[in-house]
């Protein structure tokens, strides 16, 4: 539990350390290598190949992290607490989410919409080249809202439940989905297991995040009643069974409409809308979303500590 708090504080203070030795980057490189290997081994059954690749990513990630933690605790309990805290820190991205979103908004506020579109392309999957100011702000809010679950609440819950090994295993699950979980010709079969397992691992965290956002809205003096109403109504307005949960709660709290049609790889994709357009989206909505993110992060820490206390 001390490790969990150390990891949380490090994330709040430092944020995402951009370096090639970040454990998630290493997992991503390992996943990329395994993809080519298993595609060659079983090219006739890509679902099975993808499932085997998934296992060969998740299981070693858990075991290697467990071994590192055990060795650190064997050296000295304080060393173990510190090492596990650092590993948990690598799994969280509260400050990183906030910073990356603010980069786009600050650039937009300076009047450089082309640069803002370019910066946005690093954090969203949609085409950004022709987005107007409102669409850019909406995209940032959607990204921050959606990632409150898989970037903060899910890893912190798994850390509370099983320490750094389980938190890192979750990040491996999330990484596999981000690399293979596409519904296109290349990954529809190979990424099938990765996508489904990510849905499974995020099932409870996404729903908990939705309710934490409603509580955060109450704490911050936002429209928590509308947040609850929109959450109940629109939480399944997404192709993913989990993504719309935090987005719906945020949209209701701010009184804005999210979702809708977007271009992906020059192809128009129609998606359901989330929330009611009681007012136009403004830049200040992103700042309020970040306030929600911060509050939800602390609420998530409390829940994770309670879970850790019960488990131990």
GROMACS .gro file of N, CA and C in nm, residues 57-181:
model
  375
   57UNK      N    1   0.294  -1.243  -2.414
   57UNK     CA    2   0.323  -1.106  -2.373
   57UNK      C    3   0.279  -1.083  -2.228
   58UNK      N    4   0.158  -1.127  -2.196
   58UNK     CA    5   0.100  -1.099  -2.064
   58UNK      C    6   0.169  -1.179  -1.953
   59UNK      N    7   0.184  -1.308  -1.974
   59UNK     CA    8   0.239  -1.395  -1.869
   59UNK      C    9   0.383  -1.357  -1.833
   60UNK      N   10   0.473  -1.341  -1.931
   60UNK     CA   11   0.610  -1.299  -1.895
   60UNK      C   12   0.614  -1.161  -1.827
   61UNK      N   13   0.527  -1.070  -1.870
   61UNK     CA   14   0.524  -0.937  -1.807
   61UNK      C   15   0.492  -0.950  -1.658
   62UNK      N   16   0.390  -1.031  -1.627
   62UNK     CA   17   0.353  -1.052  -1.487
   62UNK      C   18   0.467  -1.118  -1.409
   63UNK      N   19   0.524  -1.224  -1.465
   63UNK     CA   20   0.627  -1.301  -1.394
   63UNK      C   21   0.755  -1.222  -1.374
   64UNK      N   22   0.798  -1.150  -1.478
   64UNK     CA   23   0.922  -1.071  -1.466
   64UNK      C   24   0.905  -0.961  -1.362
   65UNK      N   25   0.789  -0.894  -1.364
   65UNK     CA   26   0.763  -0.790  -1.264
   65UNK      C   27   0.759  -0.849  -1.123
   66UNK      N   28   0.697  -0.966  -1.109
   66UNK     CA   29   0.690  -1.034  -0.980
   66UNK      C   30   0.830  -1.068  -0.929
   67UNK      N   31   0.914  -1.118  -1.018
   67UNK     CA   32   1.051  -1.154  -0.979
   67UNK      C   33   1.129  -1.031  -0.934
   68UNK      N   34   1.116  -0.921  -1.008
   68UNK     CA   35   1.185  -0.797  -0.972
   68UNK      C   36   1.143  -0.749  -0.834
   69UNK      N   37   1.012  -0.754  -0.808
   69UNK     CA   38   0.959  -0.710  -0.679
   69UNK      C   39   1.008  -0.802  -0.567
   70UNK      N   40   1.005  -0.932  -0.590
   70UNK     CA   41   1.048  -1.028  -0.488
   70UNK      C   42   1.196  -1.009  -0.454
   71UNK      N   43   1.278  -0.988  -0.556
   71UNK     CA   44   1.422  -0.967  -0.533
   71UNK      C   45   1.443  -0.838  -0.453
   72UNK      N   46   1.368  -0.733  -0.489
   72UNK     CA   47   1.382  -0.605  -0.419
   72UNK      C   48   1.344  -0.618  -0.272
   73UNK      N   49   1.237  -0.690  -0.244
   73UNK     CA   50   1.195  -0.710  -0.104
   73UNK      C   51   1.292  -0.801  -0.029
   74UNK      N   52   1.354  -0.895  -0.102
   74UNK     CA   53   1.454  -0.983  -0.040
   74UNK      C   54   1.576  -0.901   0.004
   75UNK      N   55   1.614  -0.803  -0.078
   75UNK     CA   56   1.728  -0.716  -0.043
   75UNK      C   57   1.697  -0.639   0.085
   76UNK      N   58   1.579  -0.572   0.086
   76UNK     CA   59   1.536  -0.499   0.205
   76UNK      C   60   1.391  -0.454   0.182
   77UNK      N   61   1.306  -0.460   0.285
   77UNK     CA   62   1.166  -0.418   0.267
   77UNK      C   63   1.151  -0.276   0.211
   78UNK      N   64   1.238  -0.184   0.254
   78UNK     CA   65   1.229  -0.047   0.203
   78UNK      C   66   1.266  -0.041   0.055
   79UNK      N   67   1.363  -0.122   0.015
   79UNK     CA   68   1.400  -0.129  -0.127
   79UNK      C   69   1.283  -0.185  -0.207
   80UNK      N   70   1.218  -0.287  -0.151
   80UNK     CA   71   1.103  -0.348  -0.217
   80UNK      C   72   0.990  -0.249  -0.236
   81UNK      N   73   0.959  -0.174  -0.130
   81UNK     CA   74   0.852  -0.073  -0.137
   81UNK      C   75   0.882   0.031  -0.243
   82UNK      N   76   1.007   0.077  -0.247
   82UNK     CA   77   1.046   0.180  -0.342
   82UNK      C   78   1.042   0.128  -0.486
   83UNK      N   79   1.098   0.010  -0.508
   83UNK     CA   80   1.100  -0.048  -0.643
   83UNK      C   81   0.958  -0.074  -0.692
   84UNK      N   82   0.875  -0.132  -0.606
   84UNK     CA   83   0.737  -0.158  -0.648
   84UNK      C   84   0.662  -0.027  -0.673
   85UNK      N   85   0.691   0.075  -0.592
   85UNK     CA   86   0.629   0.205  -0.612
   85UNK      C   87   0.666   0.264  -0.748
   86UNK      N   88   0.792   0.251  -0.786
   86UNK     CA   89   0.838   0.302  -0.916
   86UNK      C   90   0.771   0.226  -1.030
   87UNK      N   91   0.759   0.095  -1.015
   87UNK     CA   92   0.694   0.014  -1.118
   87UNK      C   93   0.546   0.052  -1.133
   88UNK      N   94   0.479   0.077  -1.021
   88UNK     CA   95   0.340   0.121  -1.026
   88UNK      C   96   0.330   0.258  -1.093
   89UNK      N   97   0.425   0.344  -1.063
   89UNK     CA   98   0.431   0.477  -1.125
   89UNK      C   99   0.433   0.467  -1.278
   90UNK      N  100   0.509   0.370  -1.331
   90UNK     CA  101   0.517   0.351  -1.475
   90UNK      C  102   0.383   0.310  -1.536
   91UNK      N  103   0.293   0.261  -1.454
   91UNK     CA  104   0.163   0.215  -1.504
   91UNK      C  105   0.057   0.325  -1.507
   92UNK      N  106   0.082   0.437  -1.441
   92UNK     CA  107  -0.017   0.544  -1.429
   92UNK      C  108   0.014   0.657  -1.526
   93UNK      N  109  -0.090   0.730  -1.566
   93UNK     CA  110  -0.069   0.838  -1.663
   93UNK      C  111  -0.163   0.956  -1.641
   94UNK      N  112  -0.191   0.988  -1.515
   94UNK     CA  113  -0.282   1.100  -1.486
   94UNK      C  114  -0.222   1.232  -1.533
   95UNK      N  115  -0.099   1.260  -1.491
   95UNK     CA  116  -0.038   1.387  -1.532
   95UNK      C  117  -0.009   1.388  -1.682
   96UNK      N  118   0.032   1.275  -1.736
   96UNK     CA  119   0.059   1.267  -1.879
   96UNK      C  120  -0.063   1.301  -1.962
   97UNK      N  121  -0.178   1.249  -1.922
   97UNK     CA  122  -0.304   1.279  -1.991
   97UNK      C  123  -0.333   1.429  -1.989
   98UNK      N  124  -0.316   1.486  -1.872
   98UNK     CA  125  -0.346   1.628  -1.854
   98UNK      C  126  -0.250   1.714  -1.938
   99UNK      N  127  -0.122   1.680  -1.933
   99UNK     CA  128  -0.020   1.759  -2.002
   99UNK      C  129  -0.038   1.752  -2.154
  100UNK      N  130  -0.061   1.632  -2.206
  100UNK     CA  131  -0.073   1.617  -2.351
  100UNK      C  132  -0.197   1.690  -2.404
  101UNK      N  133  -0.305   1.684  -2.329
  101UNK     CA  134  -0.425   1.757  -2.369
  101UNK      C  135  -0.404   1.907  -2.366
  102UNK      N  136  -0.336   1.954  -2.260
  102UNK     CA  137  -0.311   2.098  -2.247
  102UNK      C  138  -0.218   2.151  -2.355
  103UNK      N  139  -0.124   2.069  -2.401
  103UNK     CA  140  -0.036   2.110  -2.509
  103UNK      C  141  -0.117   2.153  -2.631
  104UNK      N  142  -0.216   2.071  -2.665
  104UNK     CA  143  -0.300   2.099  -2.781
  104UNK      C  144  -0.380   2.227  -2.759
  105UNK      N  145  -0.440   2.239  -2.642
  105UNK     CA  146  -0.526   2.355  -2.613
  105UNK      C  147  -0.444   2.484  -2.607
  106UNK      N  148  -0.326   2.479  -2.545
  106UNK     CA  149  -0.241   2.599  -2.536
  106UNK      C  150  -0.199   2.645  -2.676
  107UNK      N  151  -0.167   2.548  -2.762
  107UNK     CA  152  -0.130   2.582  -2.900
  107UNK      C  153  -0.249   2.643  -2.973
  108UNK      N  154  -0.366   2.587  -2.950
  108UNK     CA  155  -0.488   2.637  -3.012
  108UNK      C  156  -0.517   2.779  -2.965
  109UNK      N  157  -0.496   2.805  -2.837
  109UNK     CA  158  -0.519   2.938  -2.781
  109UNK      C  159  -0.423   3.041  -2.839
  110UNK      N  160  -0.305   2.994  -2.879
  110UNK     CA  161  -0.206   3.086  -2.939
  110UNK      C  162  -0.242   3.122  -3.083
  111UNK      N  163  -0.340   3.050  -3.140
  111UNK     CA  164  -0.384   3.079  -3.276
  111UNK      C  165  -0.324   2.991  -3.383
  112UNK      N  166  -0.237   2.898  -3.346
  112UNK     CA  167  -0.172   2.810  -3.444
  112UNK      C  168  -0.251   2.680  -3.457
  113UNK      N  169  -0.357   2.683  -3.536
  113UNK     CA  170  -0.446   2.566  -3.546
  113UNK      C  171  -0.377   2.450  -3.618
  114UNK      N  172  -0.288   2.478  -3.712
  114UNK     CA  173  -0.218   2.370  -3.784
  114UNK      C  174  -0.130   2.290  -3.688
  115UNK      N  175  -0.057   2.360  -3.603
  115UNK     CA  176   0.027   2.292  -3.505
  115UNK      C  177  -0.059   2.215  -3.405
  116UNK      N  178  -0.173   2.273  -3.367
  116UNK     CA  179  -0.264   2.205  -3.273
  116UNK      C  180  -0.316   2.076  -3.334
  117UNK      N  181  -0.351   2.079  -3.463
  117UNK     CA  182  -0.396   1.958  -3.532
  117UNK      C  183  -0.287   1.852  -3.532
  118UNK      N  184  -0.163   1.897  -3.556
  118UNK     CA  185  -0.050   1.802  -3.558
  118UNK      C  186  -0.027   1.740  -3.420
  119UNK      N  187  -0.032   1.822  -3.316
  119UNK     CA  188  -0.014   1.770  -3.180
  119UNK      C  189  -0.127   1.674  -3.142
  120UNK      N  190  -0.247   1.707  -3.185
  120UNK     CA  191  -0.362   1.621  -3.156
  120UNK      C  192  -0.346   1.483  -3.219
  121UNK      N  193  -0.282   1.478  -3.336
  121UNK     CA  194  -0.267   1.350  -3.407
  121UNK      C  195  -0.187   1.248  -3.327
  122UNK      N  196  -0.109   1.296  -3.228
  122UNK     CA  197  -0.029   1.204  -3.145
  122UNK      C  198  -0.112   1.136  -3.036
  123UNK      N  199  -0.229   1.191  -3.004
  123UNK     CA  200  -0.307   1.136  -2.892
  123UNK      C  201  -0.444   1.082  -2.932
  124UNK      N  202  -0.482   1.096  -3.061
  124UNK     CA  203  -0.609   1.041  -3.108
  124UNK      C  204  -0.586   0.960  -3.234
  125UNK      N  205  -0.681   0.872  -3.265
  125UNK     CA  206  -0.669   0.788  -3.384
  125UNK      C  207  -0.735   0.846  -3.507
  126UNK      N  208  -0.820   0.946  -3.491
  126UNK     CA  209  -0.893   1.003  -3.603
  126UNK      C  210  -0.804   1.093  -3.689
  127UNK      N  211  -0.851   1.123  -3.809
  127UNK     CA  212  -0.781   1.219  -3.894
  127UNK      C  213  -0.800   1.359  -3.836
  128UNK      N  214  -0.691   1.434  -3.829
  128UNK     CA  215  -0.697   1.566  -3.764
  128UNK      C  216  -0.670   1.682  -3.860
  129UNK      N  217  -0.632   1.653  -3.983
  129UNK     CA  218  -0.585   1.757  -4.074
  129UNK      C  219  -0.686   1.866  -4.104
  130UNK      N  220  -0.815   1.834  -4.099
  130UNK     CA  221  -0.917   1.933  -4.136
  130UNK      C  222  -1.009   1.971  -4.020
  131UNK      N  223  -0.973   1.936  -3.899
  131UNK     CA  224  -1.060   1.964  -3.785
  131UNK      C  225  -1.062   2.114  -3.753
  132UNK      N  226  -1.181   2.165  -3.720
  132UNK     CA  227  -1.189   2.304  -3.676
  132UNK      C  228  -1.162   2.312  -3.526
  133UNK      N  229  -1.167   2.433  -3.471
  133UNK     CA  230  -1.131   2.455  -3.332
  133UNK      C  231  -1.220   2.373  -3.237
  134UNK      N  232  -1.351   2.377  -3.259
  134UNK     CA  233  -1.444   2.304  -3.172
  134UNK      C  234  -1.418   2.155  -3.176
  135UNK      N  235  -1.393   2.103  -3.296
  135UNK     CA  236  -1.369   1.959  -3.312
  135UNK      C  237  -1.239   1.917  -3.243
  136UNK      N  238  -1.140   2.005  -3.243
  136UNK     CA  239  -1.013   1.975  -3.175
  136UNK      C  240  -1.034   1.967  -3.025
  137UNK      N  241  -1.106   2.065  -2.970
  137UNK     CA  242  -1.133   2.065  -2.825
  137UNK      C  243  -1.215   1.942  -2.787
  138UNK      N  244  -1.315   1.910  -2.868
  138UNK     CA  245  -1.398   1.792  -2.841
  138UNK      C  246  -1.313   1.665  -2.841
  139UNK      N  247  -1.221   1.653  -2.937
  139UNK     CA  248  -1.136   1.534  -2.946
  139UNK      C  249  -1.048   1.521  -2.822
  140UNK      N  250  -0.995   1.632  -2.773
  140UNK     CA  251  -0.910   1.628  -2.653
  140UNK      C  252  -0.993   1.585  -2.532
  141UNK      N  253  -1.112   1.642  -2.517
  141UNK     CA  254  -1.198   1.607  -2.403
  141UNK      C  255  -1.234   1.459  -2.408
  142UNK      N  256  -1.268   1.409  -2.526
  142UNK     CA  257  -1.303   1.267  -2.540
  142UNK      C  258  -1.185   1.178  -2.502
  143UNK      N  259  -1.065   1.216  -2.544
  143UNK     CA  260  -0.946   1.137  -2.514
  143UNK      C  261  -0.916   1.134  -2.365
  144UNK      N  262  -0.921   1.252  -2.303
  144UNK     CA  263  -0.894   1.260  -2.158
  144UNK      C  264  -1.000   1.181  -2.081
  145UNK      N  265  -1.127   1.198  -2.120
  145UNK     CA  266  -1.237   1.130  -2.050
  145UNK      C  267  -1.225   0.979  -2.062
  146UNK      N  268  -1.205   0.931  -2.184
  146UNK     CA  269  -1.198   0.786  -2.207
  146UNK      C  270  -1.080   0.724  -2.133
  147UNK      N  271  -0.966   0.794  -2.134
  147UNK     CA  272  -0.845   0.738  -2.073
  147UNK      C  273  -0.839   0.753  -1.922
  148UNK      N  274  -0.939   0.817  -1.862
  148UNK     CA  275  -0.945   0.816  -1.715
  148UNK      C  276  -0.958   0.672  -1.664
  149UNK      N  277  -1.022   0.588  -1.742
  149UNK     CA  278  -1.040   0.449  -1.701
  149UNK      C  279  -0.912   0.368  -1.721
  150UNK      N  280  -0.868   0.355  -1.848
  150UNK     CA  281  -0.753   0.266  -1.872
  150UNK      C  282  -0.618   0.330  -1.842
  151UNK      N  283  -0.614   0.463  -1.823
  151UNK     CA  284  -0.487   0.526  -1.791
  151UNK      C  285  -0.466   0.551  -1.642
  152UNK      N  286  -0.577   0.549  -1.565
  152UNK     CA  287  -0.565   0.581  -1.422
  152UNK      C  288  -0.636   0.478  -1.335
  153UNK      N  289  -0.768   0.471  -1.348
  153UNK     CA  290  -0.847   0.390  -1.255
  153UNK      C  291  -0.815   0.241  -1.267
  154UNK      N  292  -0.810   0.188  -1.389
  154UNK     CA  293  -0.783   0.045  -1.405
  154UNK      C  294  -0.647   0.006  -1.349
  155UNK      N  295  -0.537   0.071  -1.389
  155UNK     CA  296  -0.408   0.029  -1.333
  155UNK      C  297  -0.397   0.048  -1.183
  156UNK      N  298  -0.458   0.154  -1.129
  156UNK     CA  299  -0.447   0.176  -0.985
  156UNK      C  300  -0.530   0.073  -0.909
  157UNK      N  301  -0.642   0.029  -0.967
  157UNK     CA  302  -0.721  -0.077  -0.903
  157UNK      C  303  -0.646  -0.209  -0.904
  158UNK      N  304  -0.586  -0.241  -1.018
  158UNK     CA  305  -0.510  -0.367  -1.026
  158UNK      C  306  -0.387  -0.362  -0.935
  159UNK      N  307  -0.329  -0.244  -0.919
  159UNK     CA  308  -0.217  -0.229  -0.827
  159UNK      C  309  -0.263  -0.253  -0.683
  160UNK      N  310  -0.381  -0.202  -0.649
  160UNK     CA  311  -0.436  -0.225  -0.516
  160UNK      C  312  -0.468  -0.372  -0.493
  161UNK      N  313  -0.511  -0.438  -0.599
  161UNK     CA  314  -0.549  -0.579  -0.588
  161UNK      C  315  -0.429  -0.673  -0.585
  162UNK      N  316  -0.329  -0.645  -0.669
  162UNK     CA  317  -0.217  -0.738  -0.680
  162UNK      C  318  -0.081  -0.674  -0.695
  163UNK      N  319  -0.069  -0.549  -0.654
  163UNK     CA  320   0.061  -0.482  -0.659
  163UNK      C  321   0.109  -0.455  -0.800
  164UNK      N  322   0.238  -0.425  -0.811
  164UNK     CA  323   0.298  -0.391  -0.940
  164UNK      C  324   0.285  -0.503  -1.044
  165UNK      N  325   0.300  -0.632  -1.007
  165UNK     CA  326   0.288  -0.737  -1.109
  165UNK      C  327   0.153  -0.736  -1.182
  166UNK      N  328   0.045  -0.720  -1.108
  166UNK     CA  329  -0.087  -0.721  -1.171
  166UNK      C  330  -0.111  -0.590  -1.248
  167UNK      N  331  -0.063  -0.479  -1.194
  167UNK     CA  332  -0.077  -0.351  -1.264
  167UNK      C  333  -0.001  -0.353  -1.395
  168UNK      N  334   0.120  -0.408  -1.395
  168UNK     CA  335   0.200  -0.414  -1.517
  168UNK      C  336   0.139  -0.511  -1.618
  169UNK      N  337   0.082  -0.620  -1.567
  169UNK     CA  338   0.014  -0.714  -1.656
  169UNK      C  339  -0.104  -0.645  -1.724
  170UNK      N  340  -0.175  -0.562  -1.647
  170UNK     CA  341  -0.287  -0.487  -1.707
  170UNK      C  342  -0.237  -0.395  -1.817
  171UNK      N  343  -0.124  -0.325  -1.793
  171UNK     CA  344  -0.069  -0.236  -1.896
  171UNK      C  345  -0.030  -0.315  -2.020
  172UNK      N  346   0.014  -0.439  -2.002
  172UNK     CA  347   0.046  -0.524  -2.117
  172UNK      C  348  -0.082  -0.557  -2.194
  173UNK      N  349  -0.190  -0.585  -2.122
  173UNK     CA  350  -0.320  -0.611  -2.186
  173UNK      C  351  -0.363  -0.490  -2.268
  174UNK      N  352  -0.350  -0.373  -2.207
  174UNK     CA  353  -0.388  -0.247  -2.272
  174UNK      C  354  -0.300  -0.219  -2.394
  175UNK      N  355  -0.172  -0.250  -2.383
  175UNK     CA  356  -0.079  -0.229  -2.494
  175UNK      C  357  -0.111  -0.321  -2.611
  176UNK      N  358  -0.143  -0.445  -2.580
  176UNK     CA  359  -0.181  -0.540  -2.686
  176UNK      C  360  -0.304  -0.491  -2.762
  177UNK      N  361  -0.400  -0.436  -2.688
  177UNK     CA  362  -0.520  -0.385  -2.754
  177UNK      C  363  -0.487  -0.265  -2.842
  178UNK      N  364  -0.403  -0.176  -2.792
  178UNK     CA  365  -0.369  -0.056  -2.870
  178UNK      C  366  -0.288  -0.090  -2.995
  179UNK      N  367  -0.219  -0.204  -2.993
  179UNK     CA  368  -0.138  -0.244  -3.108
  179UNK      C  369  -0.212  -0.337  -3.204
  180UNK      N  370  -0.295  -0.426  -3.148
  180UNK     CA  371  -0.358  -0.530  -3.230
  180UNK      C  372  -0.510  -0.523  -3.237
  181UNK      N  373  -0.571  -0.443  -3.151
  181UNK     CA  374  -0.717  -0.450  -3.138
  181UNK      C  375  -0.795  -0.368  -3.240
   0.00000   0.00000   0.00000
